[in-house]
Amino acid sequence: MTEKEIPQFSIPLLPVPSTISSPDDNLCSSCTSLQLRPSRFIVSAEEDKPQTGGRPDENIGTVEEIRRNTHCPFRRLVLKALGGADVPISDGGKPVYVMMKWGTAGTPSMAYKIWNILLYATTDKGSRQQVLPKSMRTNPKITLLANDSPTESKTMFPRLIRADAIDLDLVRTWISVCQYHHGPPCDKSRNFAYESEKPMEQIPSFRLIDVVDNCIVRAPNDCRYFTLSYVWGRVPVFQTLKSNVRSLEKPGSLLRPEYRDKIPKTILNAIQVTKDLGFRYLWVDSLCIIQDDETGSKAEAIAKMDLVYSSGFLTIIATGPNANAGIQGVCSNPRGETQIVEEIGPNFRLVAELPSFNFMQDSIYSTRAWTYQERHFTPRNLTFVGGQVSFSCSNGYCDEDKVENPIMLARPSPPTIPDLASFFLSVQAYSDLSLSFDSDIHNAFAGLMRYFKAKLDFDLVYGIPDKFFDWSLLWTPHAHQVRREVAPSWSWTGWQGQSWNRFPSWFSKDPAKVYKGLRAHTWIIWYHRRAHDSPECDIVWSDHSSTATTSSFPLKHNFYGGDIQHRFAMDCTQTVPTSRTLVGAPTYVADVLKTGSGFLQFWTVSLRFRVAMPTSRYRRSIFDTRLTQARVGIFGKDGRELGTLWVDQNWYGKPGHVPGVHEFILLCEAKDTLTKPQNATSNGVESWTYIVMLVENHDGGWVERVAIGSISKGDVAQALEEGPVWKEIILG
């Protein structure tokens, strides 16, 4: 469909106020030389040819010069767009320059494309190496105001927005367009993982706020409802309890002063938005869950939050720091951010467009684990951030400050097919987020666990895919981590801080290929203890024809059904757990998808190596931000460095740890592109290494993970003291 064939939904442009310009405004000589005019913001037919190199980058001046020239409207606009007073004058003793480059926006179906001015700061005018302190805004761009467009259509140009409030008439238009032109595909979350789409069938206690009768109600069958995604923060939040639920279910109860005066501002604003947009029902956790019913309705809802959000019609995303912050631009709340517009000349105004992530990435909302899952599952989002509102659905995206035909933005794409890389990227993002209660570490990820289980055919054992267990244990810290005592150390859920696993990048994202690789490169038969105080064990994953689940000897297959390989010069036939009792072992919070204690019991090779300051140089990866971790070397009996580890600073600083002799266990074969030192030799062995885990022993007969690294296969013989031994391990 071409642009001319698409039905147009015209939103009138606001008039430009006279207060935008000042009589003293005058372009400086440098900005005059840029020859800016409205027509320069339309891509010409010649410029639209593929072979065109675009327009060269241009120097606007140093930050110091731009700050001094307060009468130049373009320089003022540039400085405000980059962050105003937060833009540094110098970096490393060098003056900071502001550069502009031209970029285009638009699609082949449009009658035209537009040019945007993209801004960046640098200390080297000859390169695009950017200066980007955290205080500066990222990727701001400057575009022609829609009112001054030289074309009949204003599509893709920014428009003025109301200074006093969010335009909910515009939001209603977006919703109507989505319903009319996108239809059912936008009514269901692409990440849905339930057989039944109705939370009222899966959650017997499912309640909603009736914004017309102003009370809490049992959810009517097949009703459409909004959900609210927000941060409670450190403020009192009025809650539905066993003692007040009957009262709150009476019509008009939410208007009674004893209740209304206690309901946080953000929730009151969401109720009003729902009503103003013509919908009747809203789900908010604090009011729709009986908060002191820990083992009943609360447990039911928390375990299925993905169902609640994925079945809702739309989620209101309020990015304020707490529940009392309100929703920007709604119900007399200020927008919080002012639109940046400058008049360059008669009928020639430019607008600074600031991507929403400039405001989202600095918000408390974006750091919360629960809100990550909520955003992931909702079919439609209405996001209030940076003083504006945006709408997104499965087939489109619209911004309040952009003239855009929502239909034009409807570019249906086939649903993404998740793979192992997408799973580990989700883990990486989620593990960096914060929780008010560590005990929620599995609950706040439960929906994503269910989604990946359904799509990739695996269960998760404390966040680790059982079907790809060995390589899924090879996560490493991406930055500083703190031990989370409520979960096992071998899982990323047992640590607070970002974890990442790179094995899909060096092997494959395809589950079938990974499974085949594990058959050839692993040997451990993994068992999960049923309870920390019970010796009974279950095999972690038994959905294969391997004889590893039996006690017969010798075993014919490994954990994944592959042929047994004789890697080690010792008797490795013992793989079945012995009956052992743990003393003083902790109890971990329950897993969501698979029962068990969180203690693994298995046999593998144990070695002792010396840990000391590394002798090798470190080639830092651009992906590596582990600056708060300590790097140490692994040394064998000939004194040679065999590999390196990144360990927690607290562990590093304990007496006797570095230098010191410690126990390591072999996990599997893999390729290590991060910790292998430059001067390590492979002893003629291929690039596959042995992954080792440094463990810390506890008096009760169990160990915890400290860190993982790698050694060359031939370096097993470098083990100190009694050398390598086949040993039973209980890992918690």
XYZ file of C-alpha atoms in Angstrom:
732
model
C 0.000 0.000 0.000
C 1.386 3.412 -0.940
C 1.119 6.495 1.220
C -1.632 7.944 -0.977
C -3.749 4.800 -0.535
C -3.461 4.851 3.256
C -6.391 6.516 5.046
C -5.165 9.706 6.704
C -5.986 10.562 10.316
C -5.312 14.242 10.483
C -4.426 15.805 13.833
C -4.468 19.628 13.608
C -1.117 21.293 14.183
C -0.859 23.729 17.066
C -0.019 27.345 16.170
C 3.546 28.457 16.858
C 3.618 30.905 19.802
C 5.381 34.195 19.272
C 7.403 33.713 22.454
C 9.672 31.179 20.722
C 11.814 33.930 19.202
C 13.558 36.949 20.696
C 14.308 40.301 18.968
C 18.000 39.842 19.839
C 18.275 36.466 18.094
C 20.696 36.301 15.193
C 22.547 33.367 13.637
C 26.305 33.539 14.221
C 28.599 33.515 11.204
C 29.456 29.834 11.729
C 25.793 28.757 11.734
C 24.986 31.082 8.821
C 27.598 29.225 6.772
C 25.626 25.990 7.290
C 22.998 27.442 4.895
C 20.097 25.960 6.827
C 16.647 26.437 5.277
C 13.404 24.405 5.249
C 14.067 22.858 1.843
C 17.333 21.350 3.080
C 15.311 19.014 5.299
C 13.688 17.249 2.334
C 15.699 14.503 0.632
C 16.005 15.381 -3.046
C 15.651 12.807 -5.817
C 19.396 13.001 -6.441
C 20.254 12.535 -2.766
C 17.925 9.543 -2.531
C 20.013 7.515 -4.977
C 21.757 4.549 -3.315
C 25.230 5.561 -4.487
C 25.016 8.976 -2.844
C 27.452 9.348 0.022
C 25.229 11.718 1.992
C 26.306 15.027 3.453
C 29.648 15.462 5.240
C 29.913 16.049 8.979
C 30.217 19.713 9.946
C 31.753 21.435 12.965
C 29.388 23.722 14.913
C 32.097 24.915 17.308
C 33.538 24.149 20.719
C 31.182 23.840 23.671
C 32.827 26.904 25.188
C 32.147 28.970 22.031
C 28.555 27.733 21.839
C 27.900 28.659 25.464
C 29.206 32.189 24.941
C 27.054 32.848 21.875
C 23.657 33.090 23.591
C 22.019 35.072 20.772
C 22.438 32.357 18.109
C 19.209 30.292 18.153
C 20.775 27.297 16.391
C 23.667 27.069 18.857
C 21.211 27.420 21.746
C 19.154 24.586 20.299
C 22.216 22.381 19.866
C 23.416 22.917 23.434
C 19.961 22.267 24.933
C 19.579 19.110 22.843
C 22.885 17.694 24.104
C 22.111 18.423 27.747
C 22.607 22.144 28.367
C 24.842 22.883 31.335
C 25.767 19.193 31.641
C 27.746 19.224 28.372
C 31.464 19.380 29.326
C 33.759 22.078 27.958
C 36.757 19.748 27.894
C 37.612 16.075 28.168
C 41.040 14.867 29.187
C 42.366 18.410 28.860
C 41.153 18.701 25.257
C 38.365 21.080 24.144
C 35.078 19.393 23.255
C 33.656 20.122 19.797
C 30.027 19.701 18.761
C 29.639 18.049 15.378
C 26.588 17.500 13.198
C 25.942 14.827 10.613
C 22.918 14.362 8.403
C 20.704 11.305 8.526
C 17.518 10.409 6.694
C 14.155 9.089 7.872
C 11.317 7.598 5.856
C 10.336 4.473 3.929
C 10.237 3.590 0.211
C 6.427 3.821 0.271
C 6.525 7.490 1.265
C 6.291 10.261 -1.272
C 9.439 11.767 0.256
C 12.043 11.306 2.955
C 13.349 13.863 5.407
C 16.782 14.870 6.665
C 17.624 15.018 10.372
C 20.632 16.685 11.954
C 22.335 14.217 14.285
C 24.537 15.695 16.998
C 27.594 14.335 18.762
C 30.466 15.705 20.848
C 34.137 14.874 20.249
C 37.653 16.031 21.043
C 38.822 15.062 17.546
C 37.095 16.768 14.628
C 38.663 14.285 12.223
C 36.970 11.232 13.731
C 33.593 10.206 15.073
C 35.028 9.147 18.432
C 32.412 10.548 20.763
C 32.639 12.149 24.173
C 29.638 10.825 26.030
C 29.545 11.446 29.778
C 26.510 10.031 31.532
C 25.101 13.526 32.061
C 24.824 14.170 28.301
C 21.907 13.080 26.177
C 22.451 10.273 23.698
C 21.692 10.525 19.962
C 19.711 13.781 19.944
C 18.615 15.011 16.544
C 17.262 18.256 15.143
C 14.464 18.357 12.605
C 12.251 20.891 10.872
C 8.988 21.746 12.663
C 5.981 20.270 10.841
C 4.332 23.727 10.543
C 7.190 24.849 8.272
C 7.342 21.771 6.027
C 7.753 22.753 2.354
C 5.686 19.706 1.342
C 1.911 19.362 1.450
C 2.229 16.382 3.773
C 3.714 16.844 7.232
C 4.396 13.155 7.877
C 7.540 12.303 9.867
C 8.145 15.910 10.946
C 7.873 16.795 14.642
C 4.931 18.853 15.816
C 4.390 21.145 18.760
C 2.763 19.522 21.764
C 0.519 21.083 24.375
C 2.516 22.532 27.227
C -0.177 21.900 29.831
C -1.211 18.258 29.348
C -0.927 15.032 27.355
C -3.293 14.983 24.380
C -5.530 11.997 25.183
C -7.583 12.641 22.027
C -4.461 11.679 20.102
C -4.105 8.529 22.210
C -7.703 7.577 21.443
C -6.904 7.935 17.746
C -3.908 5.627 18.058
C -5.982 2.979 19.825
C -8.795 3.246 17.253
C -6.356 2.909 14.365
C -4.752 -0.148 15.953
C -8.121 -1.810 16.544
C -9.466 -1.028 13.072
C -6.415 -1.730 10.922
C -4.384 -4.237 12.940
C -7.188 -6.148 14.585
C -6.693 -9.454 16.448
C -2.901 -9.735 15.879
C -2.435 -6.852 18.315
C -4.847 -8.267 20.895
C -2.532 -11.073 21.943
C 1.005 -10.846 23.231
C 3.526 -12.548 20.982
C 5.148 -13.939 24.107
C 2.047 -15.715 25.374
C 2.721 -19.164 26.837
C -0.645 -20.318 28.256
C -3.262 -22.629 26.799
C -6.022 -20.413 28.178
C -5.871 -16.691 27.478
C -8.251 -15.767 30.293
C -6.715 -14.931 33.667
C -10.134 -15.272 35.277
C -9.933 -19.009 34.442
C -6.322 -19.470 35.572
C -6.532 -17.183 38.635
C -9.803 -17.787 40.535
C -9.302 -14.686 42.692
C -8.686 -12.362 39.707
C -10.012 -8.867 40.454
C -10.104 -5.539 38.589
C -10.823 -1.910 39.348
C -14.147 -0.808 37.862
C -13.388 2.835 36.988
C -17.071 3.584 36.333
C -18.503 2.182 39.587
C -15.271 3.087 41.421
C -14.761 -0.186 43.244
C -12.933 -3.508 43.124
C -14.813 -6.263 41.272
C -14.380 -9.889 40.343
C -13.287 -9.794 36.714
C -16.239 -10.266 34.342
C -15.717 -13.000 31.785
C -14.203 -11.796 28.471
C -13.827 -8.210 29.673
C -11.140 -5.928 28.232
C -8.923 -4.306 30.809
C -5.870 -2.069 31.128
C -2.924 -2.872 33.382
C -0.607 -0.474 35.193
C 3.162 -0.926 35.277
C 4.804 1.327 37.853
C 7.241 1.452 40.773
C 5.984 1.347 44.352
C 9.124 3.028 45.678
C 9.716 3.930 49.297
C 6.298 5.494 49.910
C 3.193 4.108 51.640
C 0.961 2.314 49.122
C -2.668 1.669 50.005
C -3.401 -2.051 49.659
C -6.350 -4.371 49.453
C -6.292 -6.635 52.499
C -8.468 -9.387 53.928
C -9.913 -6.811 56.320
C -11.028 -4.277 53.681
C -11.679 -6.252 50.510
C -15.431 -6.561 51.105
C -15.705 -2.820 51.702
C -13.681 -2.025 48.570
C -16.023 -4.186 46.486
C -18.960 -1.846 47.185
C -19.767 0.651 44.361
C -18.303 4.098 45.025
C -15.895 2.811 47.680
C -12.804 4.195 45.931
C -14.304 7.696 46.124
C -14.716 7.562 49.882
C -12.152 9.886 51.551
C -10.808 7.187 53.879
C -9.742 5.214 50.794
C -9.245 7.799 48.025
C -6.931 9.952 50.158
C -4.653 6.963 50.711
C -4.478 5.718 47.109
C -1.160 6.824 45.518
C -1.295 9.522 42.891
C 0.007 7.300 40.078
C -2.837 4.824 40.595
C -5.464 7.593 40.732
C -4.044 9.022 37.491
C -4.140 5.588 35.823
C -7.782 5.194 36.842
C -8.572 8.538 35.219
C -6.633 7.711 32.028
C -8.515 4.409 31.721
C -11.838 6.202 32.100
C -10.934 9.060 29.735
C -9.924 6.580 27.038
C -13.346 4.923 27.208
C -12.424 1.710 29.032
C -13.985 0.387 32.210
C -11.503 -1.954 33.888
C -7.968 -1.525 35.198
C -5.654 -3.980 36.939
C -3.251 -2.621 39.583
C -1.317 -5.010 41.805
C -1.766 -3.173 45.131
C -5.571 -3.040 44.784
C -6.384 -6.140 42.733
C -4.341 -8.602 44.828
C -5.203 -9.230 48.476
C -1.751 -8.380 49.743
C -1.864 -10.260 53.061
C -3.205 -13.469 51.496
C 0.309 -14.876 51.092
C -0.615 -18.480 50.342
C -3.874 -17.805 48.507
C -4.781 -15.123 45.964
C -1.447 -13.307 46.224
C 0.534 -16.455 45.473
C -1.783 -17.268 42.547
C -1.359 -13.846 40.955
C 2.390 -13.446 41.526
C 3.068 -16.820 39.939
C 1.154 -15.794 36.802
C 1.903 -12.104 36.340
C 2.789 -12.792 32.702
C -0.781 -14.015 32.149
C -2.204 -10.881 33.776
C -0.214 -8.525 31.540
C -0.320 -10.515 28.304
C -4.124 -10.833 28.521
C -4.684 -7.135 29.133
C -5.706 -4.857 26.279
C -3.061 -2.211 27.042
C -0.514 -1.412 29.732
C -0.090 2.094 31.116
C 3.629 2.503 31.807
C 4.244 5.173 34.432
C 7.983 5.787 34.785
C 7.925 7.973 37.891
C 10.283 7.107 40.783
C 7.484 6.018 43.126
C 3.745 5.451 43.365
C 3.115 9.032 44.522
C 4.932 10.657 41.598
C 1.840 10.632 39.374
C 1.807 10.295 35.589
C 3.519 13.119 33.702
C 1.111 15.396 31.844
C -2.010 13.737 33.259
C -4.525 15.142 35.797
C -2.788 18.515 36.210
C 0.644 16.907 36.669
C 3.405 18.843 34.868
C 5.059 17.170 31.908
C 8.450 17.398 33.577
C 10.334 18.065 30.332
C 9.915 21.045 28.007
C 9.892 20.682 24.245
C 13.002 22.334 22.761
C 12.127 24.617 19.802
C 14.027 27.559 18.311
C 13.158 29.966 15.505
C 16.013 30.108 12.989
C 14.271 32.552 10.665
C 10.826 33.626 9.420
C 8.588 30.547 9.100
C 11.621 28.401 9.874
C 11.618 26.626 13.238
C 13.714 23.624 14.305
C 12.900 21.098 17.035
C 15.201 18.918 19.122
C 14.032 15.302 19.222
C 15.323 13.329 22.187
C 14.964 9.531 22.050
C 12.943 8.287 25.006
C 15.769 6.059 26.247
C 17.525 9.233 27.418
C 14.864 9.452 30.102
C 14.019 5.764 30.459
C 17.588 4.595 31.120
C 17.965 7.031 34.023
C 14.614 6.180 35.594
C 14.183 3.935 38.609
C 11.444 2.205 36.622
C 13.953 0.803 34.109
C 16.051 -0.731 36.904
C 13.257 -2.844 38.366
C 13.003 -6.572 37.655
C 9.203 -6.785 37.891
C 8.647 -3.985 35.363
C 10.983 -5.698 32.852
C 8.675 -8.695 32.690
C 5.574 -6.499 32.584
C 6.833 -4.579 29.528
C 7.829 -7.807 27.846
C 4.393 -9.401 27.886
C 1.906 -6.612 27.253
C 0.360 -6.541 23.738
C 0.105 -2.725 23.717
C 1.991 -0.092 25.692
C 1.142 3.499 26.523
C 4.398 4.899 27.899
C 4.661 8.196 29.764
C 8.315 9.266 29.875
C 10.372 12.374 29.158
C 7.319 14.605 29.381
C 5.555 12.865 26.484
C 3.497 9.787 25.683
C 4.100 7.092 23.092
C 2.026 4.148 21.905
C 3.318 0.797 20.699
C 1.675 -2.403 19.561
C 2.737 -5.465 17.601
C 2.493 -3.586 14.319
C 3.183 0.057 15.016
C 4.733 2.807 17.088
C 3.651 6.421 17.539
C 5.138 9.407 19.398
C 3.136 12.372 20.654
C 5.537 14.905 19.127
C 5.658 13.314 15.662
C 3.267 13.826 12.740
C 2.794 10.291 11.620
C 0.082 8.216 10.111
C -0.180 5.211 12.413
C -1.073 2.991 9.468
C 2.178 3.895 7.741
C 4.080 2.675 10.771
C 2.296 -0.646 10.600
C 5.009 -2.857 9.164
C 3.958 -6.348 10.258
C 6.948 -8.573 10.800
C 6.811 -12.310 11.397
C 7.025 -13.237 15.062
C 10.608 -13.712 16.117
C 11.602 -17.310 16.677
C 13.425 -17.461 19.999
C 16.735 -19.278 20.216
C 19.273 -19.833 22.955
C 20.890 -16.473 22.289
C 17.593 -14.668 22.903
C 17.171 -16.572 26.162
C 20.603 -15.574 27.444
C 20.082 -11.983 26.328
C 16.922 -11.929 28.445
C 18.876 -13.325 31.380
C 21.573 -10.713 30.853
C 19.025 -7.885 30.892
C 17.014 -9.251 33.813
C 19.981 -10.129 36.037
C 21.093 -6.493 36.044
C 17.797 -5.304 37.542
C 16.894 -4.785 41.180
C 14.331 -6.375 43.484
C 12.944 -5.100 46.754
C 12.990 -8.698 47.988
C 15.617 -11.198 46.836
C 13.067 -13.943 47.393
C 11.262 -12.703 44.239
C 14.241 -13.547 41.996
C 12.387 -16.455 40.335
C 8.856 -15.030 40.561
C 9.742 -11.865 38.642
C 11.211 -14.009 35.835
C 8.555 -16.737 35.928
C 6.693 -15.535 32.844
C 9.827 -15.439 30.731
C 10.768 -18.870 32.038
C 7.398 -20.225 30.909
C 7.727 -18.513 27.541
C 11.146 -19.980 26.766
C 10.123 -23.363 28.134
C 7.231 -23.454 25.670
C 9.295 -22.208 22.726
C 12.563 -24.071 23.285
C 11.304 -27.242 24.981
C 13.268 -27.122 28.211
C 12.660 -26.685 31.920
C 14.652 -24.266 34.014
C 16.416 -25.437 37.153
C 16.949 -22.261 39.162
C 17.151 -20.335 35.888
C 19.452 -22.831 34.095
C 18.005 -24.753 31.079
C 18.075 -28.444 32.005
C 18.389 -29.658 28.416
C 21.560 -27.600 27.860
C 22.798 -27.710 31.415
C 26.601 -27.837 31.139
C 27.123 -24.890 28.816
C 24.329 -22.915 30.472
C 26.407 -22.967 33.667
C 29.152 -21.019 31.879
C 27.772 -17.565 32.679
C 30.227 -14.949 33.882
C 29.822 -11.590 35.641
C 29.498 -8.644 33.295
C 30.173 -6.216 36.153
C 30.240 -6.234 39.938
C 28.189 -8.979 41.561
C 27.103 -9.645 45.141
C 26.161 -13.110 46.366
C 22.395 -13.551 46.733
C 22.115 -16.108 49.523
C 18.533 -17.152 48.716
C 19.577 -19.066 45.566
C 22.430 -21.448 44.646
C 25.834 -20.100 43.653
C 25.999 -22.132 40.421
C 23.003 -20.242 38.997
C 22.949 -16.613 37.894
C 19.908 -16.245 40.173
C 22.292 -16.670 43.115
C 24.055 -13.387 42.339
C 22.950 -9.772 42.219
C 24.474 -8.098 39.166
C 24.553 -8.684 35.440
C 25.423 -12.155 34.176
C 26.099 -13.155 30.626
C 26.719 -16.353 28.700
C 28.496 -16.169 25.360
C 28.397 -19.791 24.279
C 25.814 -19.189 21.496
C 28.316 -16.770 19.911
C 31.146 -19.305 19.717
C 29.091 -22.414 19.041
C 25.485 -22.011 17.894
C 22.145 -20.422 18.752
C 20.306 -23.461 17.403
C 19.098 -25.766 20.228
C 19.472 -28.878 18.040
C 23.101 -28.090 17.228
C 23.868 -27.231 20.838
C 22.387 -30.515 22.031
C 24.545 -32.369 19.525
C 27.628 -30.466 20.680
C 26.946 -31.286 24.327
C 26.843 -34.994 23.489
C 30.481 -34.771 22.380
C 31.937 -32.318 24.912
C 30.529 -33.229 28.352
C 30.832 -36.035 30.893
C 29.065 -35.058 34.151
C 25.820 -36.838 35.064
C 23.896 -34.106 36.879
C 21.670 -34.894 39.860
C 19.515 -32.484 41.887
C 18.994 -33.132 45.605
C 15.300 -33.078 46.458
C 15.804 -31.180 49.719
C 18.838 -29.724 51.427
C 18.290 -32.006 54.416
C 17.507 -35.129 52.365
C 19.983 -37.441 50.573
C 17.476 -38.314 47.813
C 18.360 -37.118 44.297
C 16.699 -36.838 40.893
C 18.506 -36.612 37.596
C 18.372 -33.014 36.338
C 17.200 -33.933 32.847
C 16.079 -37.402 31.841
C 14.174 -36.820 28.627
C 16.545 -38.972 26.568
C 17.469 -42.617 26.062
C 20.742 -42.411 27.938
C 21.618 -45.209 30.373
C 23.078 -42.526 32.604
C 19.970 -42.670 34.778
C 20.736 -46.217 35.878
C 23.328 -47.594 38.249
C 24.680 -50.147 35.776
C 28.390 -50.087 34.893
C 30.046 -49.274 32.676
C 27.798 -46.471 31.395
C 27.288 -46.489 27.651
C 26.128 -42.892 27.238
C 26.691 -39.523 28.814
C 24.074 -37.092 30.161
C 22.926 -36.166 26.640
C 23.016 -39.657 25.160
C 26.448 -39.340 23.546
C 29.124 -42.017 23.590
C 31.329 -42.120 26.676
C 34.831 -40.767 26.021
C 37.779 -41.762 28.209
C 39.331 -38.336 28.796
C 41.043 -38.849 32.133
C 43.710 -41.267 33.387
C 41.613 -42.527 36.282
C 38.547 -44.626 36.987
C 35.548 -42.397 36.133
C 32.818 -45.032 36.171
C 31.223 -43.895 39.430
C 28.478 -41.354 38.586
C 25.528 -42.285 40.814
C 25.092 -40.146 43.959
C 25.949 -41.703 47.310
C 23.765 -41.165 50.350
C 25.201 -38.098 52.038
C 23.813 -35.778 54.694
C 24.546 -32.062 54.665
C 25.141 -30.136 57.876
C 24.315 -26.453 58.205
C 23.271 -26.095 54.574
C 20.950 -23.175 53.711
C 17.417 -23.469 52.391
C 16.956 -21.654 49.082
C 13.743 -20.005 47.868
C 11.624 -22.357 45.796
C 12.208 -22.603 42.073
C 9.231 -21.802 39.849
C 9.252 -24.480 37.153
C 11.072 -27.425 38.682
C 11.158 -28.620 42.270
C 14.397 -29.367 44.088
C 16.695 -28.036 46.769
C 19.140 -26.083 44.618
C 21.970 -28.472 45.566
C 23.555 -30.414 42.699
C 25.248 -33.756 43.398
C 27.582 -35.255 40.800
C 30.990 -36.788 40.110
C 33.767 -35.040 38.202
C 37.516 -34.364 38.250
C 38.772 -32.343 41.218
C 42.116 -30.535 41.077
C 44.050 -28.156 43.275
C 45.839 -25.154 41.796
C 47.569 -22.108 43.179
C 45.734 -18.792 42.738
C 47.941 -15.699 42.584
C 48.424 -12.409 40.775
C 48.414 -13.031 37.004
C 51.603 -12.784 34.963
C 49.819 -12.502 31.613
C 48.594 -9.327 29.986
C 44.852 -8.737 29.715
C 43.298 -7.988 26.358
C 40.188 -6.110 27.381
C 37.113 -6.747 25.246
C 34.804 -3.893 24.294
C 32.053 -5.998 25.871
C 33.909 -6.364 29.152
C 32.977 -3.967 31.947
C 34.119 -6.112 34.890
C 36.234 -3.321 36.355
C 35.105 -4.049 39.913
C 36.154 -7.708 39.687
C 39.695 -8.835 40.517
C 41.647 -10.770 37.876
C 43.790 -13.631 39.203
C 45.942 -16.336 37.625
C 45.746 -20.143 37.906
C 49.168 -21.729 38.421
C 50.202 -25.408 38.248
C 53.087 -27.428 39.652
C 55.652 -26.147 37.134
C 54.816 -22.513 38.080
C 53.309 -21.679 34.712
C 50.111 -19.653 34.442
C 47.451 -21.988 33.070
C 44.526 -19.591 32.917
C 42.848 -16.665 34.619
C 39.708 -15.946 36.641
C 37.628 -12.917 37.533
C 36.750 -13.135 41.229
C 34.672 -11.026 43.560
C 36.649 -8.357 45.407
C 35.345 -9.571 48.780
C 36.609 -13.097 48.136
C 39.886 -11.711 46.790
C 40.499 -9.700 49.946
C 40.061 -12.537 52.446
C 43.265 -13.777 54.155
C 44.834 -16.813 52.498
C 42.855 -16.528 49.274
C 45.345 -14.743 46.999
C 47.919 -16.171 46.934
C 46.611 -19.542 48.026
C 45.957 -23.129 46.927
C 42.310 -23.872 46.162
C 40.059 -26.613 44.808
C 38.830 -26.525 41.231
C 36.395 -28.872 39.490
C 36.182 -29.617 35.772
C 32.787 -28.802 34.230
C 32.983 -29.535 30.512
C 34.810 -28.784 27.278
C 34.229 -25.372 25.715
C 35.950 -22.526 23.906
C 37.144 -19.685 26.113
C 37.698 -16.385 24.306
C 37.671 -14.152 27.382
C 39.885 -15.405 30.206
C 42.595 -17.330 28.351
C 45.922 -15.504 28.853
C 47.965 -14.490 25.815
C 50.970 -16.586 26.778
C 49.005 -19.756 27.627
C 49.988 -22.771 25.570
C 47.573 -25.352 24.268
C 50.141 -28.196 24.320
C 49.133 -29.037 20.772
C 45.474 -29.479 21.730
C 42.766 -27.872 19.596
C 41.014 -24.671 20.720
C 38.589 -26.585 22.952
C 39.561 -26.161 26.622
C 38.439 -27.541 29.943
C 36.222 -25.139 31.864
C 37.139 -25.089 35.543
C 35.137 -23.807 38.489
C 36.926 -22.435 41.531
C 34.909 -23.595 44.540
C 34.874 -22.760 48.230
C 34.371 -25.623 50.684
C 31.909 -25.503 53.579
C 32.156 -27.611 56.704
C 28.843 -29.323 56.010
C 30.264 -31.240 53.036
C 29.208 -28.955 50.216
C 30.889 -26.306 48.053
C 29.922 -23.019 46.385
C 31.014 -21.492 43.115
C 33.523 -18.647 43.307
C 34.339 -18.167 39.612
C 34.925 -20.018 36.359
C 37.813 -19.962 33.909
C 39.587 -22.432 31.637
C 42.750 -24.478 31.282
C 44.162 -26.351 28.316
C 43.322 -30.047 28.218
C 46.909 -31.101 28.785
C 47.141 -28.949 31.892
C 45.070 -31.358 33.998
C 48.421 -32.994 34.810
C 49.542 -29.695 36.379
C 47.308 -30.249 39.418
C 49.094 -29.839 42.761
C 49.320 -32.240 45.731
C 47.687 -35.606 44.910
C 46.943 -34.539 41.337
C 43.577 -34.921 39.580
C 41.049 -37.163 41.348
C 37.551 -38.385 40.475
C 35.400 -36.963 43.258
C 31.778 -36.572 44.267
C 30.710 -32.943 44.581
C 27.684 -31.332 46.213
C 27.381 -27.841 44.766
C 25.114 -25.278 46.408
